[in-house]
Short mmCIF file of C-alpha atoms and ligand atoms in Angstrom, two decimals:
data_model
loop_
_atom_site.label_atom_id
_atom_site.label_comp_id
_atom_site.label_asym_id
_atom_site.label_seq_id
_atom_site.Cartn_x
_atom_site.Cartn_y
_atom_site.Cartn_z
CA MET K 26 20.35 -18.69 38.52
CA GLU K 27 19.01 -20.30 35.19
CA ARG K 28 14.76 -19.94 34.94
CA LYS K 29 12.84 -22.68 33.54
CA LEU K 30 9.71 -21.07 31.47
CA THR K 31 6.59 -22.73 30.93
CA PRO K 32 5.26 -23.43 27.33
CA GLN K 33 2.73 -20.85 28.12
CA GLN K 34 5.49 -18.23 29.21
CA VAL K 35 7.45 -19.06 26.00
CA LEU K 36 4.57 -18.29 23.93
CA GLN K 37 3.85 -15.20 25.57
CA TRP K 38 7.12 -14.00 24.97
CA TYR K 39 7.01 -14.84 21.17
CA ILE K 40 3.54 -12.81 20.99
CA GLU K 41 5.17 -9.78 22.85
CA ALA K 42 7.92 -10.02 20.54
CA GLY K 43 5.46 -9.66 17.51
CA VAL K 44 5.67 -13.31 16.29
CA ASP K 45 1.80 -14.01 15.93
CA GLU K 46 2.43 -16.16 12.84
CA THR K 47 3.65 -19.95 12.50
CA ILE K 48 4.87 -20.43 9.19
CA GLY K 49 6.26 -23.94 8.88
CA ASP K 50 6.76 -26.46 11.13
CA ALA K 51 10.74 -26.92 10.34
CA ALA K 52 12.98 -24.28 11.34
CA VAL K 53 14.93 -22.69 8.48
CA ASP K 54 18.35 -21.57 8.29
CA ARG K 55 17.60 -18.58 5.72
CA PHE K 56 21.02 -17.51 5.74
CA ARG K 57 22.27 -20.55 4.30
CA THR K 58 19.52 -21.06 1.80
CA SER K 59 18.31 -17.82 0.37
CA PRO K 60 20.14 -15.02 -1.23
CA ALA K 61 19.35 -11.54 0.44
CA ALA K 62 16.39 -9.46 -1.07
CA PRO K 63 17.54 -7.66 -3.59
CA ALA K 64 18.08 -4.17 -2.69
CA PHE K 65 16.68 -2.08 -4.74
CA PRO K 66 14.40 0.89 -4.45
CA VAL K 67 10.84 1.50 -4.90
CA PRO K 68 9.76 3.00 -7.37
CA ALA K 69 11.25 0.88 -9.99
CA PRO K 70 11.96 1.22 -13.66
CA ALA K 71 12.68 4.66 -15.34
CA ASP K 72 9.28 4.64 -17.16
CA TRP K 73 7.24 4.00 -14.01
CA PRO K 74 5.12 6.90 -12.72
CA THR K 75 6.75 10.11 -11.72
CA ALA K 76 5.88 13.22 -10.13
CA ALA K 77 7.22 16.83 -10.80
CA ALA K 78 8.73 17.80 -7.61
CA GLY K 79 7.34 20.82 -6.32
CA PRO K 80 9.25 23.95 -5.83
CA SER K 81 9.95 23.75 -2.14
CA LEU K 82 10.21 19.92 -1.99
CA PRO K 83 13.92 18.45 -2.07
CA PRO K 84 15.03 16.14 -4.79
CA ALA K 85 14.49 12.59 -4.92
CA PRO K 86 17.23 11.12 -2.99
CA SER K 87 19.74 9.47 -5.40
CA MET K 88 19.53 5.66 -5.10
CA PRO K 89 21.09 2.32 -6.92
CA ALA K 90 20.08 1.90 -10.05
CA PRO K 91 16.46 0.22 -10.20
CA LEU K 92 15.58 -3.40 -12.28
CA THR K 93 14.44 -2.91 -15.67
CA PRO K 94 11.01 -4.02 -16.44
CA SER K 95 12.42 -7.34 -18.25
CA GLU K 96 14.42 -8.41 -15.03
CA GLY K 97 13.43 -11.11 -12.77
CA ALA K 98 10.35 -11.45 -10.78
CA VAL K 99 9.64 -7.75 -11.31
CA GLY K 100 9.91 -8.64 -15.08
CA GLU K 101 7.43 -11.23 -14.59
CA ALA K 102 5.00 -8.84 -12.79
CA TYR K 103 5.13 -6.28 -15.34
CA ARG K 104 4.36 -8.50 -17.95
CA ALA K 105 1.68 -10.40 -15.98
CA ALA K 106 0.17 -6.92 -15.27
CA ALA K 107 0.56 -5.15 -18.41
CA ALA K 108 -1.82 -8.46 -20.04
CA ALA K 109 -4.85 -7.50 -17.84
CA THR K 110 -7.59 -5.40 -19.37
CA SER K 111 -9.94 -5.01 -17.03
CA VAL K 112 -9.88 -4.18 -13.29
CA GLU K 113 -11.44 -7.97 -12.58
CA ALA K 114 -8.65 -9.56 -15.15
CA LEU K 115 -6.20 -7.78 -13.16
CA ARG K 116 -7.63 -9.54 -9.68
CA ARG K 117 -7.54 -12.82 -11.86
CA VAL K 118 -3.69 -12.04 -12.81
CA LEU K 119 -2.78 -11.18 -8.97
CA GLU K 120 -4.98 -14.23 -7.78
CA GLY K 121 -2.25 -16.88 -10.13
CA PHE K 122 0.75 -14.53 -9.39
CA ASP K 123 3.49 -16.26 -7.27
CA GLY K 124 5.95 -13.78 -7.40
CA CYS K 125 5.68 -12.28 -4.17
CA ALA K 126 6.39 -14.18 -0.96
CA LEU K 127 4.36 -12.57 1.00
CA LYS K 128 1.43 -15.03 -0.86
CA LYS K 129 2.83 -17.54 1.12
CA THR K 130 1.94 -16.56 4.74
CA ALA K 131 -1.22 -14.54 3.91
CA THR K 132 -4.70 -16.27 4.14
CA ASN K 133 -6.18 -14.02 1.02
CA LEU K 134 -5.66 -11.86 -1.75
CA VAL K 135 -6.27 -8.49 -0.82
CA PHE K 136 -6.79 -6.84 -4.03
CA GLY K 137 -9.23 -3.95 -3.89
CA ASP K 138 -12.70 -2.48 -2.68
CA GLY K 139 -15.30 -0.12 -4.07
CA ASN K 140 -16.08 1.06 -7.75
CA PRO K 141 -13.54 0.17 -10.38
CA ASP K 142 -15.17 3.12 -12.25
CA ALA K 143 -14.64 5.65 -9.72
CA ASP K 144 -13.02 9.12 -10.09
CA ILE K 145 -11.16 8.55 -7.26
CA LEU K 146 -8.42 6.00 -6.23
CA PHE K 147 -6.92 5.38 -2.66
CA ILE K 148 -3.74 3.49 -2.44
CA GLY K 149 -2.73 2.61 1.66
CA GLU K 150 0.35 0.50 2.85
CA ALA K 151 -0.70 -3.25 3.40
CA PRO K 152 -3.33 -5.17 4.58
CA GLY K 153 -3.68 -5.92 7.89
CA ALA K 154 -5.20 -9.05 10.30
CA GLU K 155 -8.67 -8.38 9.57
CA GLU K 156 -8.14 -7.38 5.75
CA ASP K 157 -6.65 -10.60 5.49
CA ARG K 158 -9.56 -12.43 7.12
CA ARG K 159 -12.02 -11.18 4.98
CA GLY K 160 -9.73 -10.60 1.64
CA ILE K 161 -11.17 -6.88 1.35
CA PRO K 162 -8.70 -3.69 2.34
CA PHE K 163 -9.30 -1.06 5.04
CA VAL K 164 -12.00 -2.81 6.93
CA GLY K 165 -9.98 -3.06 10.25
CA ALA K 166 -9.96 0.04 12.91
CA SER K 167 -8.22 2.34 10.69
CA GLY K 168 -10.03 1.38 7.44
CA GLN K 169 -13.34 2.32 9.40
CA LEU K 170 -11.66 5.85 10.61
CA LEU K 171 -10.76 6.18 7.01
CA ASP K 172 -14.70 5.34 6.02
CA ARG K 173 -16.01 7.94 8.58
CA MET K 174 -13.41 10.41 7.07
CA LEU K 175 -14.87 9.96 3.59
CA ALA K 176 -17.53 9.99 4.47
CA SER K 177 -17.78 13.26 5.89
CA ILE K 178 -16.77 14.44 2.31
CA GLY K 179 -19.87 12.19 0.68
CA LEU K 180 -17.65 9.37 -0.62
CA ASP K 181 -18.41 6.01 0.04
CA ARG K 182 -16.86 2.57 -1.25
CA SER K 183 -19.87 3.24 -4.42
CA ARG K 184 -17.67 6.65 -4.99
CA PHE K 185 -14.21 5.20 -4.72
CA PHE K 186 -12.25 2.76 -5.16
CA ILE K 187 -9.54 1.24 -2.70
CA SER K 188 -6.34 -1.03 -2.83
CA ASN K 189 -2.82 -0.95 -1.43
CA THR K 190 0.98 -0.95 -2.30
CA VAL K 191 1.36 -4.83 -1.49
CA PHE K 192 -1.89 -7.20 -1.91
CA TRP K 193 -1.14 -9.55 0.88
CA ARG K 194 -0.78 -9.20 4.55
CA PRO K 195 3.00 -9.07 5.82
CA PRO K 196 3.15 -11.55 8.69
CA GLY K 197 2.97 -10.07 11.99
CA ASN K 198 1.61 -6.93 10.50
CA ARG K 199 5.39 -5.99 9.84
CA ASN K 200 6.12 -3.02 7.34
CA PRO K 201 6.30 -4.52 3.66
CA THR K 202 9.76 -4.54 2.27
CA THR K 203 10.93 -2.50 -0.63
CA GLY K 204 11.48 -5.44 -2.73
CA GLU K 205 7.93 -6.75 -1.60
CA MET K 206 6.70 -3.29 -2.54
CA ALA K 207 8.62 -3.40 -5.76
CA ILE K 208 7.13 -6.51 -7.00
CA CYS K 209 3.56 -5.90 -6.39
CA MET K 210 4.27 -2.31 -7.78
CA PRO K 211 3.50 -2.86 -11.69
CA PHE K 212 -0.11 -4.34 -10.69
CA VAL K 213 -0.46 -1.14 -8.36
CA GLY K 214 0.50 0.59 -11.66
CA ARG K 215 -1.68 -1.27 -13.53
CA LEU K 216 -4.51 -0.93 -11.34
CA ILE K 217 -4.26 3.20 -11.65
CA GLU K 218 -4.30 2.70 -15.25
CA LEU K 219 -7.28 0.66 -15.64
CA VAL K 220 -9.06 2.77 -13.07
CA ASN K 221 -8.03 5.78 -14.28
CA PRO K 222 -9.53 7.84 -12.01
CA LYS K 223 -9.39 11.80 -11.71
CA ILE K 224 -7.90 11.94 -8.36
CA LEU K 225 -5.26 9.45 -6.87
CA VAL K 226 -4.56 9.54 -3.52
CA ALA K 227 -1.66 8.03 -1.54
CA VAL K 228 -2.50 7.03 2.18
CA GLY K 229 0.29 7.46 4.42
CA GLY K 230 4.32 7.69 3.90
CA PRO K 231 4.84 4.11 2.21
CA ALA K 232 2.26 4.70 -0.35
CA ALA K 233 3.57 8.47 -0.90
CA SER K 234 7.22 7.48 -1.46
CA SER K 235 6.35 4.63 -3.95
CA LEU K 236 3.70 6.45 -5.74
CA LEU K 237 5.31 9.66 -5.92
CA ALA K 238 8.92 9.16 -5.82
CA GLN K 239 9.30 11.68 -2.87
CA ASN K 240 10.97 10.55 0.23
CA VAL K 241 9.96 13.29 2.49
CA SER K 242 7.39 13.01 5.15
CA VAL K 243 3.75 12.93 4.73
CA SER K 244 3.44 16.42 6.91
CA ARG K 245 5.67 17.74 3.74
CA LEU K 246 3.70 16.04 0.92
CA ARG K 247 0.08 16.72 2.50
CA GLY K 248 -2.24 19.42 0.56
CA ARG K 249 0.09 19.35 -2.49
CA TRP K 250 -0.87 17.99 -5.58
CA PHE K 251 1.28 16.01 -7.96
CA PRO K 252 1.25 14.94 -11.62
CA TYR K 253 1.07 11.14 -11.78
CA SER K 254 1.69 9.59 -14.92
CA SER K 255 2.84 6.31 -16.62
CA PRO K 256 2.85 5.14 -19.88
CA GLY K 257 -0.37 3.53 -20.16
CA LEU K 258 -2.37 6.58 -19.04
CA ALA K 259 -3.48 9.01 -21.65
CA ARG K 260 -3.31 12.32 -19.43
CA PRO K 261 -1.29 12.59 -15.83
CA ILE K 262 -3.49 12.01 -12.80
CA GLU K 263 -3.60 14.70 -9.97
CA ALA K 264 -2.40 13.10 -6.89
CA THR K 265 -1.99 13.72 -3.45
CA VAL K 266 -1.43 12.36 -0.05
CA ILE K 267 -3.35 12.16 3.19
CA TYR K 268 -2.21 10.99 6.90
CA HIS K 269 -2.59 7.30 7.16
CA PRO K 270 -5.66 6.32 9.18
CA ALA K 271 -3.65 4.15 11.56
CA PHE K 272 -1.47 7.54 12.25
CA LEU K 273 -4.46 9.72 13.38
CA LEU K 274 -5.60 6.89 15.71
CA ARG K 275 -2.22 7.13 17.44
CA SER K 276 -2.04 11.12 16.63
CA PRO K 277 -5.81 12.40 17.03
CA ALA K 278 -4.23 16.31 17.14
CA GLN K 279 -3.66 15.63 12.97
CA LYS K 280 -7.00 14.91 12.52
CA ARG K 281 -7.57 18.69 12.13
CA ALA K 282 -5.14 18.43 9.59
CA ALA K 283 -6.49 15.42 7.98
CA TRP K 284 -9.98 17.44 7.66
CA GLN K 285 -8.27 20.01 5.59
CA ASP K 286 -6.89 17.57 3.41
CA LEU K 287 -10.41 16.18 2.65
CA ILE K 288 -12.13 19.45 2.22
CA GLY K 289 -8.56 20.09 -0.48
CA ILE K 290 -9.71 16.89 -2.29
CA LYS K 291 -13.46 17.46 -2.30
CA ARG K 292 -12.72 20.63 -3.70
CA LYS K 293 -10.44 19.54 -6.28
CA LEU K 294 -13.03 16.60 -7.25
CA ALA K 295 -15.62 19.43 -7.96
CA SER K 296 -13.28 21.39 -9.94
CA LEU K 297 -12.44 18.16 -12.25
N1 URA Z 20 -3.86 -0.08 6.62
C1 URA Z 20 -3.48 0.08 4.95
O1 URA Z 20 -2.40 0.57 4.76
N2 URA Z 20 -4.33 -0.99 4.44
C2 URA Z 20 -5.28 -1.81 4.57
O2 URA Z 20 -5.92 -2.20 3.88
C3 URA Z 20 -5.65 -2.16 6.09
C4 URA Z 20 -4.54 -1.14 7.13
#
């Protein structure tokens, strides 16, 4: 027998299904109106950051030919990012950039936080709800854990800069798509060039695969160092990968490994 749901039950059903954002008043048939998102990988262009594969790592999987910097929205993003000559200028460029669809549903741009002259730069995955509300990366539960972890090796936000692979919150905290990451990647790459840190840390798997072109799990990448290079850098930057704090909140047993990685970062910083 058909059972009628009350409006409250329907809303509850939506929330449990992960729908926690209202994007528009009228339904949009996206199958009719929009072409599918381009199937291109992150990282995109051939001259974009590369990392030398360590001896025990499998080669990067073969992927479809990436877009070149001159094509479409990614090309526009490359040109806009390249024009910025300071971190603050890059923030302003991003404020005016409409090429990433995530901007439409986000409350705020979440550009970055900390010291743009720091020796160490952390790149996470994507802003969450609290970050979106405040326009600052890593201020929710996982960000607070990351702050405590970094404080244990003497680092606070006056001594590092932190950002993400995308600059707007994906609706409902879903993962950013490869297309969204590819659009933001030119800005992430330019941010790395402008901060020009001694150490670059990818926080979690998506940041690792987009920055280091290594599509293997964090457990295989953590504790290792990779040269990160890009055309605007005078010399390669030492890059590494750590577990994402959201993963550590779910898997506290991995905190021991995370602690070892932090010690490795502290040592590396002291040696450079
Ligand atoms: N997780 C991220 O990867 N980035 C943030 O800014 C917050 C949580």
